[in-house]
Tab-separated table of C-alpha atoms in Angstrom:
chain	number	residue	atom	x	y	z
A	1	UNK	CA	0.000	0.000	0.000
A	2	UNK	CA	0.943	3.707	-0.766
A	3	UNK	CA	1.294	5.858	2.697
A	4	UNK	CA	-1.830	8.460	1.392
A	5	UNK	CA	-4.760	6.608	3.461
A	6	UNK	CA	-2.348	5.749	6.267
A	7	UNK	CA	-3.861	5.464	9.645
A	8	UNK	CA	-7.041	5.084	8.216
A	9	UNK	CA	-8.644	1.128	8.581
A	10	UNK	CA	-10.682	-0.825	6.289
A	11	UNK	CA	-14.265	0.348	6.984
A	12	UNK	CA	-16.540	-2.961	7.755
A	13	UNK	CA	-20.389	-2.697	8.909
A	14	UNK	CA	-20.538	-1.888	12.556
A	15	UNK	CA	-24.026	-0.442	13.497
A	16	UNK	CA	-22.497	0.318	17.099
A	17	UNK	CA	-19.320	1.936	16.182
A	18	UNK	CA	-18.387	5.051	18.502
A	19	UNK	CA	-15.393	6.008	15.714
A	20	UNK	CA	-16.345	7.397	12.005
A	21	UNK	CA	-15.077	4.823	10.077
A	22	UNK	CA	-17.473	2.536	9.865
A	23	UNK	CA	-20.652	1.341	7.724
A	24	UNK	CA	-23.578	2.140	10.258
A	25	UNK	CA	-26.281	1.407	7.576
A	26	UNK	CA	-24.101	-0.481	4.937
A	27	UNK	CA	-23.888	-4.086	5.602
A	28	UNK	CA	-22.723	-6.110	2.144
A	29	UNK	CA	-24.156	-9.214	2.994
A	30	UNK	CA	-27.799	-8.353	4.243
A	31	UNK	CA	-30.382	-9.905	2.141
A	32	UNK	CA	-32.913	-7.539	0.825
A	33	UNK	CA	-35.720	-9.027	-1.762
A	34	UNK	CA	-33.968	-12.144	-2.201
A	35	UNK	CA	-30.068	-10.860	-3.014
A	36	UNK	CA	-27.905	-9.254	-0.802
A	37	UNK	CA	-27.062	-4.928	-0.633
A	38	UNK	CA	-23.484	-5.544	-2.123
A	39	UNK	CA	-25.404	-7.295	-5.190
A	40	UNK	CA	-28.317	-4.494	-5.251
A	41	UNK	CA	-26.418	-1.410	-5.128
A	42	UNK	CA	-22.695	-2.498	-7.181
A	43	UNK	CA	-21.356	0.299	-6.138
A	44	UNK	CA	-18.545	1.956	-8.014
A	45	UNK	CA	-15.846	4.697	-7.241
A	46	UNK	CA	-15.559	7.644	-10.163
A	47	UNK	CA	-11.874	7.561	-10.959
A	48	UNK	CA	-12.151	11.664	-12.300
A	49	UNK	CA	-13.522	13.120	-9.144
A	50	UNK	CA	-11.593	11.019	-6.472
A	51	UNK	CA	-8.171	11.109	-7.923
A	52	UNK	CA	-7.503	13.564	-11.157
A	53	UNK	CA	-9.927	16.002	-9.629
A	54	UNK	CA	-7.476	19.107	-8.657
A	55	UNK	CA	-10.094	21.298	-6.217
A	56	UNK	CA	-11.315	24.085	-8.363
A	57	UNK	CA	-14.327	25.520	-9.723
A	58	UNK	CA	-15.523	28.066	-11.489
A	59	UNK	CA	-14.043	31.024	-9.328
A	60	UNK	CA	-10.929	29.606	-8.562
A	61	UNK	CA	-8.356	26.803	-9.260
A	62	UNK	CA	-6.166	23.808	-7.585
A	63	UNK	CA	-7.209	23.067	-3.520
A	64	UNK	CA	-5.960	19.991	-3.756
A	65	UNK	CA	-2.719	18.703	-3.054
A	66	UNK	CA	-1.931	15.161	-3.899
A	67	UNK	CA	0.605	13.090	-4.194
A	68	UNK	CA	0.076	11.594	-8.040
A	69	UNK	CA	-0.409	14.971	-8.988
A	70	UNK	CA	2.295	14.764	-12.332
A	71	UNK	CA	2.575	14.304	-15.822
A	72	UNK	CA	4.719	11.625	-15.939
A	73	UNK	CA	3.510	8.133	-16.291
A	74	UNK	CA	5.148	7.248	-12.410
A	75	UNK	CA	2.393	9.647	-11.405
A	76	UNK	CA	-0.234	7.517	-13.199
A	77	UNK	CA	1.092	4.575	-11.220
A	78	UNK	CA	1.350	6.379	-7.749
A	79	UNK	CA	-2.085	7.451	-8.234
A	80	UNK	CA	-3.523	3.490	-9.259
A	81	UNK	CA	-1.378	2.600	-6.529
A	82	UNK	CA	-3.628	4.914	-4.503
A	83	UNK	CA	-6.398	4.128	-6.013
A	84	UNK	CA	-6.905	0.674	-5.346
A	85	UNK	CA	-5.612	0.922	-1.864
A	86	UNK	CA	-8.998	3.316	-1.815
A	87	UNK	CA	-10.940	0.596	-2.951
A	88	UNK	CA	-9.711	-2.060	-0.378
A	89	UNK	CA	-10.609	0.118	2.512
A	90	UNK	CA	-14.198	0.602	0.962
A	91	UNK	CA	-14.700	-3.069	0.169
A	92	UNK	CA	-16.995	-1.473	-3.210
A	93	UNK	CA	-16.701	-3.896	-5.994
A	94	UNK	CA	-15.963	-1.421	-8.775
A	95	UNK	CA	-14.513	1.381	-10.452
A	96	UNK	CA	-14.650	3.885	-13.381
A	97	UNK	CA	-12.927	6.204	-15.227
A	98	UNK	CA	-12.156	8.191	-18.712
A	99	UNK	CA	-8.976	7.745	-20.472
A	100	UNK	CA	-7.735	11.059	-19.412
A	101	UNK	CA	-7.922	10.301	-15.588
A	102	UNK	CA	-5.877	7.531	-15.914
A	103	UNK	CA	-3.121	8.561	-18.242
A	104	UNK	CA	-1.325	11.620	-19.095
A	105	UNK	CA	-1.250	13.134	-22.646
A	106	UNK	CA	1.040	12.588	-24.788
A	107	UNK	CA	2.405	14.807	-27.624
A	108	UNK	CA	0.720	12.892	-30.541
A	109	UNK	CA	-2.044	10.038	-30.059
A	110	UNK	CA	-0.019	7.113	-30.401
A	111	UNK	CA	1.544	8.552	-27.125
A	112	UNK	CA	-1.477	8.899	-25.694
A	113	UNK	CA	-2.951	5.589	-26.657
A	114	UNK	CA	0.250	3.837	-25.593
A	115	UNK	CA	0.525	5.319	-22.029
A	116	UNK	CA	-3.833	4.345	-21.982
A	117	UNK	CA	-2.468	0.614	-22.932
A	118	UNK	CA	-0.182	0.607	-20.181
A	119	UNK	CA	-2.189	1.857	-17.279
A	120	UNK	CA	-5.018	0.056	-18.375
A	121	UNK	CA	-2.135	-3.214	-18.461
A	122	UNK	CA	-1.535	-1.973	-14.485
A	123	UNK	CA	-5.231	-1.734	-13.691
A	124	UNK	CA	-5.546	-5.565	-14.639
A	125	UNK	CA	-2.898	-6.713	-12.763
A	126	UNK	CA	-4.483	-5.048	-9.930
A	127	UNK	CA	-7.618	-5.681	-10.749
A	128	UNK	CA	-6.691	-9.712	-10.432
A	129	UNK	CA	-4.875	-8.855	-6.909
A	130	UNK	CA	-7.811	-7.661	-5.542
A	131	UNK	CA	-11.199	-8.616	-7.202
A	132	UNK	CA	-12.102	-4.615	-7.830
A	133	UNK	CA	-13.938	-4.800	-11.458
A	134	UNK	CA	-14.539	-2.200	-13.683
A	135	UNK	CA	-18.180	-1.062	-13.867
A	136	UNK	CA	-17.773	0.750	-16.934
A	137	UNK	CA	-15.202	2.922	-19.138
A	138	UNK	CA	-15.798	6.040	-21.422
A	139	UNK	CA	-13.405	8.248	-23.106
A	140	UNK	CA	-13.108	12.191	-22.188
A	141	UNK	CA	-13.656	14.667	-25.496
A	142	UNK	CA	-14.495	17.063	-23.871
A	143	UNK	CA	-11.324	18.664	-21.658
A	144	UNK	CA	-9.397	19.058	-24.095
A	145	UNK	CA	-9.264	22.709	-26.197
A	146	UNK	CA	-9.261	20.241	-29.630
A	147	UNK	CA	-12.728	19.482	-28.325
A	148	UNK	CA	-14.457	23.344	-27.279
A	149	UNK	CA	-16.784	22.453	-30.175
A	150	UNK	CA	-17.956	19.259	-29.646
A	151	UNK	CA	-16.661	15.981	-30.342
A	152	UNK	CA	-19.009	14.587	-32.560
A	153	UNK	CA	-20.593	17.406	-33.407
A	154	UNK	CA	-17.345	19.244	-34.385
A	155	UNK	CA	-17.689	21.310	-37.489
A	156	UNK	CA	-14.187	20.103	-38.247
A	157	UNK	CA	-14.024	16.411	-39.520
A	158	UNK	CA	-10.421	15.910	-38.183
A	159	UNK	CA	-11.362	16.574	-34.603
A	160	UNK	CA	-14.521	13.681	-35.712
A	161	UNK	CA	-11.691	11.193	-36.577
A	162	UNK	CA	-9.531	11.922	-33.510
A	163	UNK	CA	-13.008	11.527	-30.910
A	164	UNK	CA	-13.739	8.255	-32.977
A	165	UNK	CA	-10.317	6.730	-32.840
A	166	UNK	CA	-10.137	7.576	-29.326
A	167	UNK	CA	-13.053	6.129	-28.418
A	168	UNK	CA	-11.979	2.659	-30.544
A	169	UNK	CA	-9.264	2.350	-27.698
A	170	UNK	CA	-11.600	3.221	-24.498
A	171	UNK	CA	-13.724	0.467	-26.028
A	172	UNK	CA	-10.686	-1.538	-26.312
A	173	UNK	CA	-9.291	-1.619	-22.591
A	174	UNK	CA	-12.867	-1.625	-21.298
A	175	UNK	CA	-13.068	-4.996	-23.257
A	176	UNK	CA	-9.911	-5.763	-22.146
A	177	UNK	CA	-10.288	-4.918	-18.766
A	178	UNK	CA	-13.959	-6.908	-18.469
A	179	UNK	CA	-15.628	-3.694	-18.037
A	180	UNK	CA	-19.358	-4.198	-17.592
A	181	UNK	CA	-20.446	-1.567	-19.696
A	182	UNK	CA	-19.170	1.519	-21.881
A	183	UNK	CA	-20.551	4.767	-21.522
A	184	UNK	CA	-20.659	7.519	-23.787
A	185	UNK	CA	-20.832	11.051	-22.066
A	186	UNK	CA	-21.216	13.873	-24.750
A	187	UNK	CA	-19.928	16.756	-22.900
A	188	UNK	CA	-19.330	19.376	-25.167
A	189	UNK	CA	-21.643	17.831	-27.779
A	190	UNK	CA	-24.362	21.058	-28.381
A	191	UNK	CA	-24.078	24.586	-29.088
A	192	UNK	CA	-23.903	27.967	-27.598
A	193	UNK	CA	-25.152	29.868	-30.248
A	194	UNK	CA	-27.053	28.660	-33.351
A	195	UNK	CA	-25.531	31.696	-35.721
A	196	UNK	CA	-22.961	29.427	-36.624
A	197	UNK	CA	-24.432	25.910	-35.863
A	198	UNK	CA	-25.845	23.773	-38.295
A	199	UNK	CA	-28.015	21.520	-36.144
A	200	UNK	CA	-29.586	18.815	-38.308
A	201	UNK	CA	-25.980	18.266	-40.023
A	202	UNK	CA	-24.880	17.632	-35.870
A	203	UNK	CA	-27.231	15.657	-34.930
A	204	UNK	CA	-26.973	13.359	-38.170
A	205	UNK	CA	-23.439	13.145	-37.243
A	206	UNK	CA	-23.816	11.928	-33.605
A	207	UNK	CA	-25.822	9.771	-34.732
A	208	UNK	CA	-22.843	8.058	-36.828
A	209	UNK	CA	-21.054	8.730	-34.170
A	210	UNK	CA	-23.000	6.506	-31.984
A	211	UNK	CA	-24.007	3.367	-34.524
A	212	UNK	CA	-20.108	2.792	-35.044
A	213	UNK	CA	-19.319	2.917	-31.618
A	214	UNK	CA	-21.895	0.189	-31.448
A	215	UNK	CA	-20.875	-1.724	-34.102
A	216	UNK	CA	-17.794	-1.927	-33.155
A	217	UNK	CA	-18.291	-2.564	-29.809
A	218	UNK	CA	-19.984	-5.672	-30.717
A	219	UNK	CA	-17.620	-6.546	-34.128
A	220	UNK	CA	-14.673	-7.431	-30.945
A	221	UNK	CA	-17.429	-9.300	-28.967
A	222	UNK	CA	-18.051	-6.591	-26.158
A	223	UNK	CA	-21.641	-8.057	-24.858
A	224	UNK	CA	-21.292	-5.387	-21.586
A	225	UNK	CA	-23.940	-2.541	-21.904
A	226	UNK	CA	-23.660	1.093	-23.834
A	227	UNK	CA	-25.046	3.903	-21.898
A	228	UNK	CA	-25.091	7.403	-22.913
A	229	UNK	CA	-25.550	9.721	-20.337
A	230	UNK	CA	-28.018	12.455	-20.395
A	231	UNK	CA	-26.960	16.061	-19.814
A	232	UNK	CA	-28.485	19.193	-20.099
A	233	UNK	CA	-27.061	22.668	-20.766
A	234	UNK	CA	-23.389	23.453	-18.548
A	235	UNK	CA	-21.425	24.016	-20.274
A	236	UNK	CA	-23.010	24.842	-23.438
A	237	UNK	CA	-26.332	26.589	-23.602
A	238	UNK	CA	-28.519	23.573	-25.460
A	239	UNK	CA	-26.614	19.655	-25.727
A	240	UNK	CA	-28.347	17.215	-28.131
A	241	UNK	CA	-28.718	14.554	-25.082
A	242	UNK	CA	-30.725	17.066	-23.139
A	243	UNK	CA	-32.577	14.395	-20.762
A	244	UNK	CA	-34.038	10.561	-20.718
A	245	UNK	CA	-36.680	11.015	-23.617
A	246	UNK	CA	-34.214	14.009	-25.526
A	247	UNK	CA	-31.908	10.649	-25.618
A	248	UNK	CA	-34.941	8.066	-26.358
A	249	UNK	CA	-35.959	9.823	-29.595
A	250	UNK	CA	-32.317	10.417	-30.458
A	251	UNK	CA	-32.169	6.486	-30.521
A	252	UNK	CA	-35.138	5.760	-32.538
A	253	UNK	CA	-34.052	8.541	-35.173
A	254	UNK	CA	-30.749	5.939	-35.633
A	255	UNK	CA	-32.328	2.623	-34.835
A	256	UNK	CA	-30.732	2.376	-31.842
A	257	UNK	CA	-33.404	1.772	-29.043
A	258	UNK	CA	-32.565	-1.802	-28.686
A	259	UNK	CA	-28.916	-1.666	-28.083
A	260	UNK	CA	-27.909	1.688	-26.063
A	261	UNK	CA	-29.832	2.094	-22.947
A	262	UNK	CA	-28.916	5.614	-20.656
A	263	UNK	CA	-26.682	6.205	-17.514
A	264	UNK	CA	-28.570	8.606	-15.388
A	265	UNK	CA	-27.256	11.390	-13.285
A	266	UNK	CA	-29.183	12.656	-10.328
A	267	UNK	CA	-27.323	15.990	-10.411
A	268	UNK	CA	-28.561	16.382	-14.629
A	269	UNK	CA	-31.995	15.337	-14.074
A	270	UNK	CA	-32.077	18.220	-11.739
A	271	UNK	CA	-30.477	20.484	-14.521
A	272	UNK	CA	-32.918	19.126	-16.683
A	273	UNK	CA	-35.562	20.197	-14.677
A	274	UNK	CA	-36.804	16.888	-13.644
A	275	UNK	CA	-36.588	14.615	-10.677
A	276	UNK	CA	-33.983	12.272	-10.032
A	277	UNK	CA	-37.023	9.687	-9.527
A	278	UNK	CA	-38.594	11.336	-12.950
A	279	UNK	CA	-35.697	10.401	-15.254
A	280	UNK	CA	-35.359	6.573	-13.814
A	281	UNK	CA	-39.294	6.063	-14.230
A	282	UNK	CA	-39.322	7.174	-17.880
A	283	UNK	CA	-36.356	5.287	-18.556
A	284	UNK	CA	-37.477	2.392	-17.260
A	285	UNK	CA	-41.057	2.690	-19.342
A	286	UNK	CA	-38.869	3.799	-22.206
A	287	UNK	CA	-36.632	0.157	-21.893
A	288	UNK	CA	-33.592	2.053	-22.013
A	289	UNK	CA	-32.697	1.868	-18.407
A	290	UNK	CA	-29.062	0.887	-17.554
A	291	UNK	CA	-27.470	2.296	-14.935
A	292	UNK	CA	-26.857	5.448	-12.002
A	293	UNK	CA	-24.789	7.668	-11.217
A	294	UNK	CA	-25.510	8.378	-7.898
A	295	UNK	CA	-25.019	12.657	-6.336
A	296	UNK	CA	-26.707	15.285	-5.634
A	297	UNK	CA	-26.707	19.279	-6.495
A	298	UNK	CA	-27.158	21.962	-4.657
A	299	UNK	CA	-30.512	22.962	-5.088
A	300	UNK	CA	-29.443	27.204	-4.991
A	301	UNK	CA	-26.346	26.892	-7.153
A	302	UNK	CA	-27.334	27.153	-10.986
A	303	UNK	CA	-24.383	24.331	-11.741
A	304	UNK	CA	-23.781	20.779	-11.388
A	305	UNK	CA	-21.742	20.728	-8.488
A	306	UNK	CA	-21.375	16.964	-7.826
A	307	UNK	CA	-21.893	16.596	-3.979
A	308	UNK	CA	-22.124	13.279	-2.443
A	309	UNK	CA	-25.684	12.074	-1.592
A	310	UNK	CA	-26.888	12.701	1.886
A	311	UNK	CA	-30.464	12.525	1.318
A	312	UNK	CA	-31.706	8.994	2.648
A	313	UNK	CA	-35.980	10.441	1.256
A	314	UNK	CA	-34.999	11.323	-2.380
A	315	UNK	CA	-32.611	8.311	-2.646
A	316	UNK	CA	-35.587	6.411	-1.286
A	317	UNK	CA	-37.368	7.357	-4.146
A	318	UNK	CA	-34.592	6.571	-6.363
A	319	UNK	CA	-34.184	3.237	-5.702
A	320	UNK	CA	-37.818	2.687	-5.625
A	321	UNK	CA	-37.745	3.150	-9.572
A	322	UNK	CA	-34.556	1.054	-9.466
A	323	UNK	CA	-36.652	-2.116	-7.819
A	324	UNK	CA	-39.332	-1.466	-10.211
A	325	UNK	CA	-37.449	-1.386	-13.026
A	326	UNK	CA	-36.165	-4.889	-12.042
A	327	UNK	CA	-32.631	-3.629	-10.594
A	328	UNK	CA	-29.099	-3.183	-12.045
A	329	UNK	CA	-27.794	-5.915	-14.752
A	330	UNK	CA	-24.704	-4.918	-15.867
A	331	UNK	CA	-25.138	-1.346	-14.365
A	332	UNK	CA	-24.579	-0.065	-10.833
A	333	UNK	CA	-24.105	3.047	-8.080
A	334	UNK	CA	-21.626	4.971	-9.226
A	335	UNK	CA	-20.395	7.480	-7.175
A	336	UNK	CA	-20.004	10.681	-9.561
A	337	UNK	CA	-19.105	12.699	-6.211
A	338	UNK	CA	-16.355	14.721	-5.751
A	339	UNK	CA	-15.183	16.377	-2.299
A	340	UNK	CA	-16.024	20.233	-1.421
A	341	UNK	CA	-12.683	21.923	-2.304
A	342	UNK	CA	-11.657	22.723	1.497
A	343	UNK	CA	-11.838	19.025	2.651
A	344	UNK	CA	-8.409	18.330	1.990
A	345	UNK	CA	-7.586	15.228	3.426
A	346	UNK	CA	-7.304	11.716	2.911
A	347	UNK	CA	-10.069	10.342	5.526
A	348	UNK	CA	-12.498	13.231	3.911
A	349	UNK	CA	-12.063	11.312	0.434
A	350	UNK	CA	-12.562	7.789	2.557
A	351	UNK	CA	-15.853	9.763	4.776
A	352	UNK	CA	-17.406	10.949	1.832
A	353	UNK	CA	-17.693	7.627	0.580
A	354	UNK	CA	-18.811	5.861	3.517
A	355	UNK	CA	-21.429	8.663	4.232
A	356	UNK	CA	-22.915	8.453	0.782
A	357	UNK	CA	-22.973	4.297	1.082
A	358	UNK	CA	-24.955	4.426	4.197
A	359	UNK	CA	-27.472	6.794	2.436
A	360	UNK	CA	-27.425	4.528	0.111
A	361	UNK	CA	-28.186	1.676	1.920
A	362	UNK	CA	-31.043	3.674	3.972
A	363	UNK	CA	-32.318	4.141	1.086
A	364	UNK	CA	-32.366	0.889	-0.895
A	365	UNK	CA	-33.984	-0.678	2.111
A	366	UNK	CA	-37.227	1.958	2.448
A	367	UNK	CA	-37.561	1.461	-0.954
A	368	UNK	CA	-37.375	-1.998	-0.775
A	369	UNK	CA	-39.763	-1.848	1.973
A	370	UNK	CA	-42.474	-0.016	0.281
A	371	UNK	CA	-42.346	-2.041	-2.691
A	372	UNK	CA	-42.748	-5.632	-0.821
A	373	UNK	CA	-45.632	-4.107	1.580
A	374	UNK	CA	-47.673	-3.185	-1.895
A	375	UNK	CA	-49.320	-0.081	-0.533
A	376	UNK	CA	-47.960	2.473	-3.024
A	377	UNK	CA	-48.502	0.789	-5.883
A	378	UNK	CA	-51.844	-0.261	-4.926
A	379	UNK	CA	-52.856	3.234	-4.520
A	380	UNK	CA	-51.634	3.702	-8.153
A	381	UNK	CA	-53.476	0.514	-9.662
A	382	UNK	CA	-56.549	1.716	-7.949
A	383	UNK	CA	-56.509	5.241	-9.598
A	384	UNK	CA	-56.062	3.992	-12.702
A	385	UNK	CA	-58.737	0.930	-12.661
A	386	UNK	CA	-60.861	2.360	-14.863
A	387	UNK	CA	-58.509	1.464	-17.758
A	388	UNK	CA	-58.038	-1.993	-16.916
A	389	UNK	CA	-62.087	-2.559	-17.436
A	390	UNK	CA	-63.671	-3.655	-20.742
A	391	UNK	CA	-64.590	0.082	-21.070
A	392	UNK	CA	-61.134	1.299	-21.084
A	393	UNK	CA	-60.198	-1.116	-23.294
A	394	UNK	CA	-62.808	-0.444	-25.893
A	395	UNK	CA	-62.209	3.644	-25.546
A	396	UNK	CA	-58.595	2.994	-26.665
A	397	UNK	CA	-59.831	0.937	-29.790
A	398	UNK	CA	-62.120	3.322	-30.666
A	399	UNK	CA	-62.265	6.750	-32.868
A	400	UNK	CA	-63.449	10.100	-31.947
A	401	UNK	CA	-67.134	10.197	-34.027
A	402	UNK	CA	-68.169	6.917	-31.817
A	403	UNK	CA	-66.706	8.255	-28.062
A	404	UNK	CA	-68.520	11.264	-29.389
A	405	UNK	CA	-71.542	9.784	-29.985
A	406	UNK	CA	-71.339	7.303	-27.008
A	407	UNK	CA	-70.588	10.716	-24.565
A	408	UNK	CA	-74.217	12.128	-25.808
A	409	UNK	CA	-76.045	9.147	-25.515
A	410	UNK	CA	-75.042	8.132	-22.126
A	411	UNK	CA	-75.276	11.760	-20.963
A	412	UNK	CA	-71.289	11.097	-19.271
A	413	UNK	CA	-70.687	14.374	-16.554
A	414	UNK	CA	-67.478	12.739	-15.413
A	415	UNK	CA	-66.160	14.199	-11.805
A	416	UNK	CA	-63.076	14.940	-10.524
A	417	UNK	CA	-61.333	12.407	-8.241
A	418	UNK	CA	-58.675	13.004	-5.849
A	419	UNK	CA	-55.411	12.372	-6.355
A	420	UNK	CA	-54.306	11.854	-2.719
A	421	UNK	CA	-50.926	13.199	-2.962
A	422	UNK	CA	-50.533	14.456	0.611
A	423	UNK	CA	-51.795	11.037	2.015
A	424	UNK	CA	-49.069	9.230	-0.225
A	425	UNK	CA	-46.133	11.865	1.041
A	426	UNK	CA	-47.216	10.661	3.902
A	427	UNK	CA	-47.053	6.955	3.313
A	428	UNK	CA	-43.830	7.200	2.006
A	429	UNK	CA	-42.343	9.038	5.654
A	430	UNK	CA	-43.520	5.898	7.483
A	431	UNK	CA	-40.523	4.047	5.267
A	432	UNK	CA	-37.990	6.418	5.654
């Protein structure tokens, strides 16, 4: 082990613990609905924010002083090193990152790709030391200045090729690696002003974008899931994967619906506008659901400011959508959390963690809870009941001139019914 997280031990379940490092709420092997909370929640550690993340934001610059901090691919190591000593005091399964976390850039991409090879050679070594697995990989065109237009949207078909060819070799070690999924996060792909942006030629080229990155993906035998992650607005003022159905029709347009499913964000679907609980339902409806990626914002900043969840009702509500859905298959938790830029210190990266674990946990159990005891959702079948008769049925198979007709000749004055709201707030508290 490095000397970074000296001091601090490995953090095991201990309800009764009078010390901080401990899982109060977290216990791995606890069965809930028939499998246990290490197999419900797969949670994941986000390579960019604990390790390459520097401290700033957008008022001011590097907090953060770390050890890996470098250029140099002996600061790639240190910080792997680091890494998965992380990962053996949390006992989480998995990991993920972008290329750009794990490597530094070279002067031309071979450079780049070759330094990517070998990291990605010392993750896997590592990887079989320990039994840490990679939850999913994605490639970063968006930091770089090559990339201030877009990726796949670039007006420039040379910056198209480079995006393309780097993502070839994130699919690569992902595949290599036995990454359970490959995620494509379109950061800069939208526009901030539409005097010089051609949209239908930018969408049609995403779109390309997209089906060879799946046809590849599947040419080398990669059978993990591709997730595209929704994201609205920061940094540019409109992006083409706006939110859960923006990304739906975006699918169907490229006959894509049955093999890319979406990554969700809490912090975006509050960007978006929407719930957290919002963008899981319609996903799941949708049959694009695939995985999480689990923070929260802060509800007066106007960014995404990536804070690790401490809310044990709205993550209730999260994983409520989760159970319906059917839970995770090849997707997970992943923690896309990053510290406040004045906790500076090794056991704040290892707190945060725990923290947002147990809230996790809390949560996965209430919503576990409500789903076995049936009361929710039988408040929702019963609202809707009227569909499931023979006259619902028959409305829906019918045409306007005959409803019409059938309206006037039964004289229907249809009233209001209520929706109960408050009284299911308040069912949901007794969970929490």
């Amino acid at each position: 082990m490095t000397d970074f997280f000296a001091g601090i031990p490995t953090i095991t379940y201990d309800p009764d613990a009078t010390h901080d490092f401990a899982y109060r709420s977290y216990d791995p092997d606890e069965i809930v609905m028939g499998k246990t909370m290490a197999e419900h929640l797969r949670f994941a550690v986000a390579y960019w924010h604990s390790f390459a993340w520097e401290g700033g934001d957008p008022f001011g610059g590097q907090t953060f002083e770390r050890p890996w901090f470098g250029d140099t691919m002996d600061h790639a190591k240190v910080k792997a090193d680091t890494a998965f000593d992380m990962f053996k005091i949390l006992g989480q399964p998995y990991f993920c990152f972008h290329d750009a976390d794990v490597r530094p850039e070279g002067d031309t991409f071979a450079e780049s790709t070759a330094r990517l090879h070998e990291i990605t050679d010392y993750f896997g070594e590592k990887m079989e030391q320990t039994g840490t697995k990679l939850l999913w990989g994605t490639a970063n065109l968006f930091s770089n200045r090559r990339y201030m237009s877009g990726a796949a949207t670039n007006p420039d078909p040379d910056v198209f090729a480079y995006g393309a060819a780097t993502v070839k070799e994130c699919i690569d070690v992902t595949h290599k690696l036995g990454g359970e999924n490959y995620v494509l996060w379109g950061g800069r792909e939208g526009y901030e002003t539409l005097l010089n942006t051609d949209m239908k030629r930018e969408r049609e080229q995403a779109g390309r974008f997209l089906q060879m990155s799946v046809e590849y993906a599947r040419k080398i035998g990669f059978k993990g899931g591709i997730l595209i992650e929704p994201k609205p607005q920061e940094p540019t003022k409109h992006q083409y994967d706006y939110d859960v159905a923006t990304v739906y029709g975006f699918l169907k347009d490229f006959g894509l619906e049955n093999e890319v499913k979406v990554n969700i964000e809490q912090g975006h679907a509050i960007l978006a506008g929407h719930s957290f609980e919002h963008e899981l339902a319609l996903a799941s409806a949708l049959g694009i659901f695939g995985s999480i990626d689990m923070n929260r914002n802060d509800y007066q900043s106007g960014w995404d400011t990536d804070q690790f969840p401490n809310s044990v009702p709205e993550v209730a509500l999260a994983y409520y959508e989760v159970l319906k859905a059917g839970g995770f298959t090849t997707g997970g938790t992943n923690f896309d959390a990053k510290l406040r830029r004045q906790s500076l210190d090794a056991q704040d990266l290892i707190l945060a963690h725990v923290g947002a674990m147990d809230v996790c946990a809390r949560g996965l159990k209430a919503a576990a809870a409500m789903l076995e005891d049936g009361k929710l959702e039988a408040a929702r079948d019963a609202r809707y009941a009227g569909w499931g008769s023979a006259r619902g049925q028959d409305l829906l198979n019918s045409n306007l001139e005959a409803i019409n007709a059938q309206v006037k000749a039964d004289n229907l004055n249809p009233q209001p019914a209520s929706g109960r709201q408050e009284a299911l707030e308040n069912l949901v508290n007794r969970y929490l």
